Amino acid sequence: MLKTKIKEYRQIRNMSQMELANLVGVRRETINHLEKGLYNPSLKLAVDIAKVFNVKVEDIFEFVEE
């Protein structure tokens, strides 16, 4: 399972799902699904999100064994 900290990073920056979606070129629903663990990002999207927050991909996404 892929665990994500997108919501935490967004909240630290007072950023809405829509603002993040616009910055990485996806729909707000995609960000929502990522935060809820309903969708795994492509490698490009994961890297783009990490760049927005100026962190490493592994700071935002973590693979957890179920």
PDB file of N, CA and C in Angstrom:
ATOM      1  N   MET A   1       0.850  -1.181   0.000  1.00  0.00           N
ATOM      2  CA  MET A   1       0.000   0.000   0.000  1.00  0.00           C
ATOM      3  C   MET A   1       0.895   1.243   0.000  1.00  0.00           C
ATOM      4  N   LEU A   2       0.476   2.233  -0.723  1.00  0.00           N
ATOM      5  CA  LEU A   2       1.228   3.476  -0.786  1.00  0.00           C
ATOM      6  C   LEU A   2       0.623   4.487   0.189  1.00  0.00           C
ATOM      7  N   LYS A   3       1.432   4.925   1.124  1.00  0.00           N
ATOM      8  CA  LYS A   3       1.001   5.918   2.114  1.00  0.00           C
ATOM      9  C   LYS A   3       1.485   7.291   1.642  1.00  0.00           C
ATOM     10  N   THR A   4       0.658   8.305   1.785  1.00  0.00           N
ATOM     11  CA  THR A   4       1.017   9.638   1.306  1.00  0.00           C
ATOM     12  C   THR A   4       0.864  10.705   2.387  1.00  0.00           C
ATOM     13  N   LYS A   5       1.699  11.725   2.284  1.00  0.00           N
ATOM     14  CA  LYS A   5       1.641  12.860   3.205  1.00  0.00           C
ATOM     15  C   LYS A   5       1.295  14.144   2.456  1.00  0.00           C
ATOM     16  N   ILE A   6       0.638  13.996   1.309  1.00  0.00           N
ATOM     17  CA  ILE A   6       0.296  15.177   0.499  1.00  0.00           C
ATOM     18  C   ILE A   6      -0.535  16.163   1.310  1.00  0.00           C
ATOM     19  N   LYS A   7      -1.544  15.656   1.991  1.00  0.00           N
ATOM     20  CA  LYS A   7      -2.437  16.540   2.751  1.00  0.00           C
ATOM     21  C   LYS A   7      -1.666  17.329   3.814  1.00  0.00           C
ATOM     22  N   GLU A   8      -0.759  16.660   4.507  1.00  0.00           N
ATOM     23  CA  GLU A   8       0.021  17.333   5.548  1.00  0.00           C
ATOM     24  C   GLU A   8       0.873  18.455   4.955  1.00  0.00           C
ATOM     25  N   TYR A   9       1.529  18.164   3.828  1.00  0.00           N
ATOM     26  CA  TYR A   9       2.353  19.186   3.180  1.00  0.00           C
ATOM     27  C   TYR A   9       1.498  20.345   2.660  1.00  0.00           C
ATOM     28  N   ARG A  10       0.311  20.025   2.143  1.00  0.00           N
ATOM     29  CA  ARG A  10      -0.586  21.089   1.670  1.00  0.00           C
ATOM     30  C   ARG A  10      -1.012  21.985   2.823  1.00  0.00           C
ATOM     31  N   GLN A  11      -1.385  21.364   3.935  1.00  0.00           N
ATOM     32  CA  GLN A  11      -1.870  22.133   5.084  1.00  0.00           C
ATOM     33  C   GLN A  11      -0.786  23.036   5.656  1.00  0.00           C
ATOM     34  N   ILE A  12       0.456  22.564   5.680  1.00  0.00           N
ATOM     35  CA  ILE A  12       1.566  23.389   6.159  1.00  0.00           C
ATOM     36  C   ILE A  12       1.682  24.658   5.324  1.00  0.00           C
ATOM     37  N   ARG A  13       1.434  24.529   4.024  1.00  0.00           N
ATOM     38  CA  ARG A  13       1.552  25.672   3.111  1.00  0.00           C
ATOM     39  C   ARG A  13       0.227  26.391   2.852  1.00  0.00           C
ATOM     40  N   ASN A  14      -0.820  26.008   3.587  1.00  0.00           N
ATOM     41  CA  ASN A  14      -2.153  26.592   3.375  1.00  0.00           C
ATOM     42  C   ASN A  14      -2.547  26.537   1.902  1.00  0.00           C
ATOM     43  N   MET A  15      -2.345  25.371   1.290  1.00  0.00           N
ATOM     44  CA  MET A  15      -2.615  25.183  -0.132  1.00  0.00           C
ATOM     45  C   MET A  15      -3.848  24.290  -0.302  1.00  0.00           C
ATOM     46  N   SER A  16      -4.728  24.681  -1.196  1.00  0.00           N
ATOM     47  CA  SER A  16      -5.910  23.863  -1.464  1.00  0.00           C
ATOM     48  C   SER A  16      -5.558  22.724  -2.421  1.00  0.00           C
ATOM     49  N   GLN A  17      -6.439  21.745  -2.489  1.00  0.00           N
ATOM     50  CA  GLN A  17      -6.256  20.659  -3.452  1.00  0.00           C
ATOM     51  C   GLN A  17      -6.223  21.231  -4.868  1.00  0.00           C
ATOM     52  N   MET A  18      -7.068  22.211  -5.134  1.00  0.00           N
ATOM     53  CA  MET A  18      -7.142  22.808  -6.462  1.00  0.00           C
ATOM     54  C   MET A  18      -5.842  23.522  -6.823  1.00  0.00           C
ATOM     55  N   GLU A  19      -5.260  24.225  -5.869  1.00  0.00           N
ATOM     56  CA  GLU A  19      -3.992  24.920  -6.135  1.00  0.00           C
ATOM     57  C   GLU A  19      -2.886  23.920  -6.481  1.00  0.00           C
ATOM     58  N   LEU A  20      -2.808  22.829  -5.716  1.00  0.00           N
ATOM     59  CA  LEU A  20      -1.800  21.817  -5.994  1.00  0.00           C
ATOM     60  C   LEU A  20      -2.061  21.162  -7.350  1.00  0.00           C
ATOM     61  N   ALA A  21      -3.314  20.858  -7.614  1.00  0.00           N
ATOM     62  CA  ALA A  21      -3.673  20.242  -8.891  1.00  0.00           C
ATOM     63  C   ALA A  21      -3.246  21.121 -10.063  1.00  0.00           C
ATOM     64  N   ASN A  22      -3.492  22.411  -9.954  1.00  0.00           N
ATOM     65  CA  ASN A  22      -3.104  23.343 -11.025  1.00  0.00           C
ATOM     66  C   ASN A  22      -1.588  23.382 -11.211  1.00  0.00           C
ATOM     67  N   LEU A  23      -0.848  23.317 -10.126  1.00  0.00           N
ATOM     68  CA  LEU A  23       0.614  23.373 -10.202  1.00  0.00           C
ATOM     69  C   LEU A  23       1.222  22.134 -10.863  1.00  0.00           C
ATOM     70  N   VAL A  24       0.568  20.983 -10.706  1.00  0.00           N
ATOM     71  CA  VAL A  24       1.127  19.749 -11.269  1.00  0.00           C
ATOM     72  C   VAL A  24       0.374  19.262 -12.505  1.00  0.00           C
ATOM     73  N   GLY A  25      -0.655  19.994 -12.914  1.00  0.00           N
ATOM     74  CA  GLY A  25      -1.347  19.684 -14.154  1.00  0.00           C
ATOM     75  C   GLY A  25      -2.310  18.515 -14.120  1.00  0.00           C
ATOM     76  N   VAL A  26      -3.006  18.353 -12.983  1.00  0.00           N
ATOM     77  CA  VAL A  26      -4.035  17.310 -12.882  1.00  0.00           C
ATOM     78  C   VAL A  26      -5.323  17.928 -12.345  1.00  0.00           C
ATOM     79  N   ARG A  27      -6.385  17.127 -12.291  1.00  0.00           N
ATOM     80  CA  ARG A  27      -7.655  17.614 -11.738  1.00  0.00           C
ATOM     81  C   ARG A  27      -7.613  17.539 -10.212  1.00  0.00           C
ATOM     82  N   ARG A  28      -8.435  18.347  -9.579  1.00  0.00           N
ATOM     83  CA  ARG A  28      -8.510  18.339  -8.113  1.00  0.00           C
ATOM     84  C   ARG A  28      -8.890  16.954  -7.604  1.00  0.00           C
ATOM     85  N   GLU A  29      -9.744  16.263  -8.325  1.00  0.00           N
ATOM     86  CA  GLU A  29     -10.180  14.928  -7.914  1.00  0.00           C
ATOM     87  C   GLU A  29      -9.000  13.960  -7.827  1.00  0.00           C
ATOM     88  N   THR A  30      -8.020  14.141  -8.695  1.00  0.00           N
ATOM     89  CA  THR A  30      -6.828  13.288  -8.658  1.00  0.00           C
ATOM     90  C   THR A  30      -6.082  13.477  -7.344  1.00  0.00           C
ATOM     91  N   ILE A  31      -5.928  14.727  -6.927  1.00  0.00           N
ATOM     92  CA  ILE A  31      -5.259  15.012  -5.649  1.00  0.00           C
ATOM     93  C   ILE A  31      -6.071  14.412  -4.505  1.00  0.00           C
ATOM     94  N   ASN A  32      -7.372  14.559  -4.561  1.00  0.00           N
ATOM     95  CA  ASN A  32      -8.252  14.001  -3.540  1.00  0.00           C
ATOM     96  C   ASN A  32      -8.080  12.480  -3.453  1.00  0.00           C
ATOM     97  N   HIS A  33      -8.063  11.819  -4.605  1.00  0.00           N
ATOM     98  CA  HIS A  33      -7.908  10.361  -4.617  1.00  0.00           C
ATOM     99  C   HIS A  33      -6.530   9.934  -4.120  1.00  0.00           C
ATOM    100  N   LEU A  34      -5.506  10.704  -4.444  1.00  0.00           N
ATOM    101  CA  LEU A  34      -4.164  10.407  -3.934  1.00  0.00           C
ATOM    102  C   LEU A  34      -4.145  10.491  -2.415  1.00  0.00           C
ATOM    103  N   GLU A  35      -4.736  11.550  -1.881  1.00  0.00           N
ATOM    104  CA  GLU A  35      -4.740  11.745  -0.425  1.00  0.00           C
ATOM    105  C   GLU A  35      -5.507  10.638   0.293  1.00  0.00           C
ATOM    106  N   LYS A  36      -6.540  10.111  -0.331  1.00  0.00           N
ATOM    107  CA  LYS A  36      -7.349   9.052   0.276  1.00  0.00           C
ATOM    108  C   LYS A  36      -6.798   7.657   0.017  1.00  0.00           C
ATOM    109  N   GLY A  37      -5.715   7.580  -0.755  1.00  0.00           N
ATOM    110  CA  GLY A  37      -5.121   6.282  -1.043  1.00  0.00           C
ATOM    111  C   GLY A  37      -5.883   5.471  -2.068  1.00  0.00           C
ATOM    112  N   LEU A  38      -6.731   6.145  -2.854  1.00  0.00           N
ATOM    113  CA  LEU A  38      -7.524   5.447  -3.870  1.00  0.00           C
ATOM    114  C   LEU A  38      -6.801   5.347  -5.203  1.00  0.00           C
ATOM    115  N   TYR A  39      -5.681   6.030  -5.317  1.00  0.00           N
ATOM    116  CA  TYR A  39      -4.985   6.137  -6.595  1.00  0.00           C
ATOM    117  C   TYR A  39      -3.488   6.226  -6.341  1.00  0.00           C
ATOM    118  N   ASN A  40      -2.711   5.482  -7.111  1.00  0.00           N
ATOM    119  CA  ASN A  40      -1.256   5.582  -7.033  1.00  0.00           C
ATOM    120  C   ASN A  40      -0.766   6.485  -8.153  1.00  0.00           C
ATOM    121  N   PRO A  41       0.089   7.439  -7.846  1.00  0.00           N
ATOM    122  CA  PRO A  41       0.540   8.379  -8.860  1.00  0.00           C
ATOM    123  C   PRO A  41       1.544   7.754  -9.826  1.00  0.00           C
ATOM    124  N   SER A  42       1.607   8.315 -11.011  1.00  0.00           N
ATOM    125  CA  SER A  42       2.694   7.943 -11.922  1.00  0.00           C
ATOM    126  C   SER A  42       3.984   8.482 -11.306  1.00  0.00           C
ATOM    127  N   LEU A  43       5.099   7.978 -11.785  1.00  0.00           N
ATOM    128  CA  LEU A  43       6.387   8.460 -11.285  1.00  0.00           C
ATOM    129  C   LEU A  43       6.533   9.953 -11.559  1.00  0.00           C
ATOM    130  N   LYS A  44       6.123  10.392 -12.744  1.00  0.00           N
ATOM    131  CA  LYS A  44       6.218  11.808 -13.092  1.00  0.00           C
ATOM    132  C   LYS A  44       5.383  12.663 -12.136  1.00  0.00           C
ATOM    133  N   LEU A  45       4.156  12.244 -11.850  1.00  0.00           N
ATOM    134  CA  LEU A  45       3.298  13.009 -10.942  1.00  0.00           C
ATOM    135  C   LEU A  45       3.894  13.051  -9.538  1.00  0.00           C
ATOM    136  N   ALA A  46       4.424  11.926  -9.074  1.00  0.00           N
ATOM    137  CA  ALA A  46       5.054  11.898  -7.744  1.00  0.00           C
ATOM    138  C   ALA A  46       6.219  12.878  -7.682  1.00  0.00           C
ATOM    139  N   VAL A  47       7.038  12.897  -8.721  1.00  0.00           N
ATOM    140  CA  VAL A  47       8.181  13.814  -8.767  1.00  0.00           C
ATOM    141  C   VAL A  47       7.692  15.260  -8.829  1.00  0.00           C
ATOM    142  N   ASP A  48       6.675  15.527  -9.638  1.00  0.00           N
ATOM    143  CA  ASP A  48       6.140  16.889  -9.759  1.00  0.00           C
ATOM    144  C   ASP A  48       5.595  17.393  -8.418  1.00  0.00           C
ATOM    145  N   ILE A  49       4.898  16.536  -7.704  1.00  0.00           N
ATOM    146  CA  ILE A  49       4.359  16.926  -6.391  1.00  0.00           C
ATOM    147  C   ILE A  49       5.505  17.202  -5.419  1.00  0.00           C
ATOM    148  N   ALA A  50       6.506  16.356  -5.410  1.00  0.00           N
ATOM    149  CA  ALA A  50       7.662  16.568  -4.535  1.00  0.00           C
ATOM    150  C   ALA A  50       8.353  17.893  -4.843  1.00  0.00           C
ATOM    151  N   LYS A  51       8.462  18.231  -6.129  1.00  0.00           N
ATOM    152  CA  LYS A  51       9.088  19.495  -6.524  1.00  0.00           C
ATOM    153  C   LYS A  51       8.305  20.695  -5.999  1.00  0.00           C
ATOM    154  N   VAL A  52       6.981  20.616  -6.019  1.00  0.00           N
ATOM    155  CA  VAL A  52       6.161  21.719  -5.513  1.00  0.00           C
ATOM    156  C   VAL A  52       6.508  22.008  -4.053  1.00  0.00           C
ATOM    157  N   PHE A  53       6.718  20.953  -3.278  1.00  0.00           N
ATOM    158  CA  PHE A  53       6.997  21.114  -1.854  1.00  0.00           C
ATOM    159  C   PHE A  53       8.489  21.161  -1.543  1.00  0.00           C
ATOM    160  N   ASN A  54       9.316  21.057  -2.596  1.00  0.00           N
ATOM    161  CA  ASN A  54      10.771  21.119  -2.443  1.00  0.00           C
ATOM    162  C   ASN A  54      11.295  20.048  -1.481  1.00  0.00           C
ATOM    163  N   VAL A  55      10.768  18.822  -1.657  1.00  0.00           N
ATOM    164  CA  VAL A  55      11.198  17.685  -0.850  1.00  0.00           C
ATOM    165  C   VAL A  55      11.454  16.498  -1.771  1.00  0.00           C
ATOM    166  N   LYS A  56      11.983  15.406  -1.212  1.00  0.00           N
ATOM    167  CA  LYS A  56      12.198  14.182  -1.979  1.00  0.00           C
ATOM    168  C   LYS A  56      10.883  13.412  -2.093  1.00  0.00           C
ATOM    169  N   VAL A  57      10.758  12.638  -3.149  1.00  0.00           N
ATOM    170  CA  VAL A  57       9.552  11.828  -3.355  1.00  0.00           C
ATOM    171  C   VAL A  57       9.273  10.958  -2.124  1.00  0.00           C
ATOM    172  N   GLU A  58      10.330  10.368  -1.571  1.00  0.00           N
ATOM    173  CA  GLU A  58      10.128   9.475  -0.424  1.00  0.00           C
ATOM    174  C   GLU A  58       9.711  10.207   0.848  1.00  0.00           C
ATOM    175  N   ASP A  59       9.812  11.543   0.861  1.00  0.00           N
ATOM    176  CA  ASP A  59       9.293  12.318   1.993  1.00  0.00           C
ATOM    177  C   ASP A  59       7.765  12.392   1.946  1.00  0.00           C
ATOM    178  N   ILE A  60       7.194  12.251   0.754  1.00  0.00           N
ATOM    179  CA  ILE A  60       5.743  12.361   0.575  1.00  0.00           C
ATOM    180  C   ILE A  60       5.070  11.002   0.424  1.00  0.00           C
ATOM    181  N   PHE A  61       5.753  10.095  -0.294  1.00  0.00           N
ATOM    182  CA  PHE A  61       5.176   8.781  -0.560  1.00  0.00           C
ATOM    183  C   PHE A  61       6.017   7.690   0.099  1.00  0.00           C
ATOM    184  N   GLU A  62       5.311   6.737   0.714  1.00  0.00           N
ATOM    185  CA  GLU A  62       6.006   5.625   1.365  1.00  0.00           C
ATOM    186  C   GLU A  62       5.242   4.339   1.080  1.00  0.00           C
ATOM    187  N   PHE A  63       5.956   3.313   0.650  1.00  0.00           N
ATOM    188  CA  PHE A  63       5.328   2.017   0.428  1.00  0.00           C
ATOM    189  C   PHE A  63       5.295   1.264   1.747  1.00  0.00           C
ATOM    190  N   VAL A  64       4.091   0.821   2.139  1.00  0.00           N
ATOM    191  CA  VAL A  64       3.913   0.109   3.412  1.00  0.00           C
ATOM    192  C   VAL A  64       3.339  -1.272   3.121  1.00  0.00           C
ATOM    193  N   GLU A  65       3.976  -2.303   3.655  1.00  0.00           N
ATOM    194  CA  GLU A  65       3.451  -3.668   3.501  1.00  0.00           C
ATOM    195  C   GLU A  65       2.141  -3.793   4.272  1.00  0.00           C
ATOM    196  N   GLU A  66       1.197  -4.490   3.674  1.00  0.00           N
ATOM    197  CA  GLU A  66      -0.101  -4.681   4.369  1.00  0.00           C
ATOM    198  C   GLU A  66      -0.076  -5.885   5.246  1.00  0.00           C
TER     199      GLU A  66
END
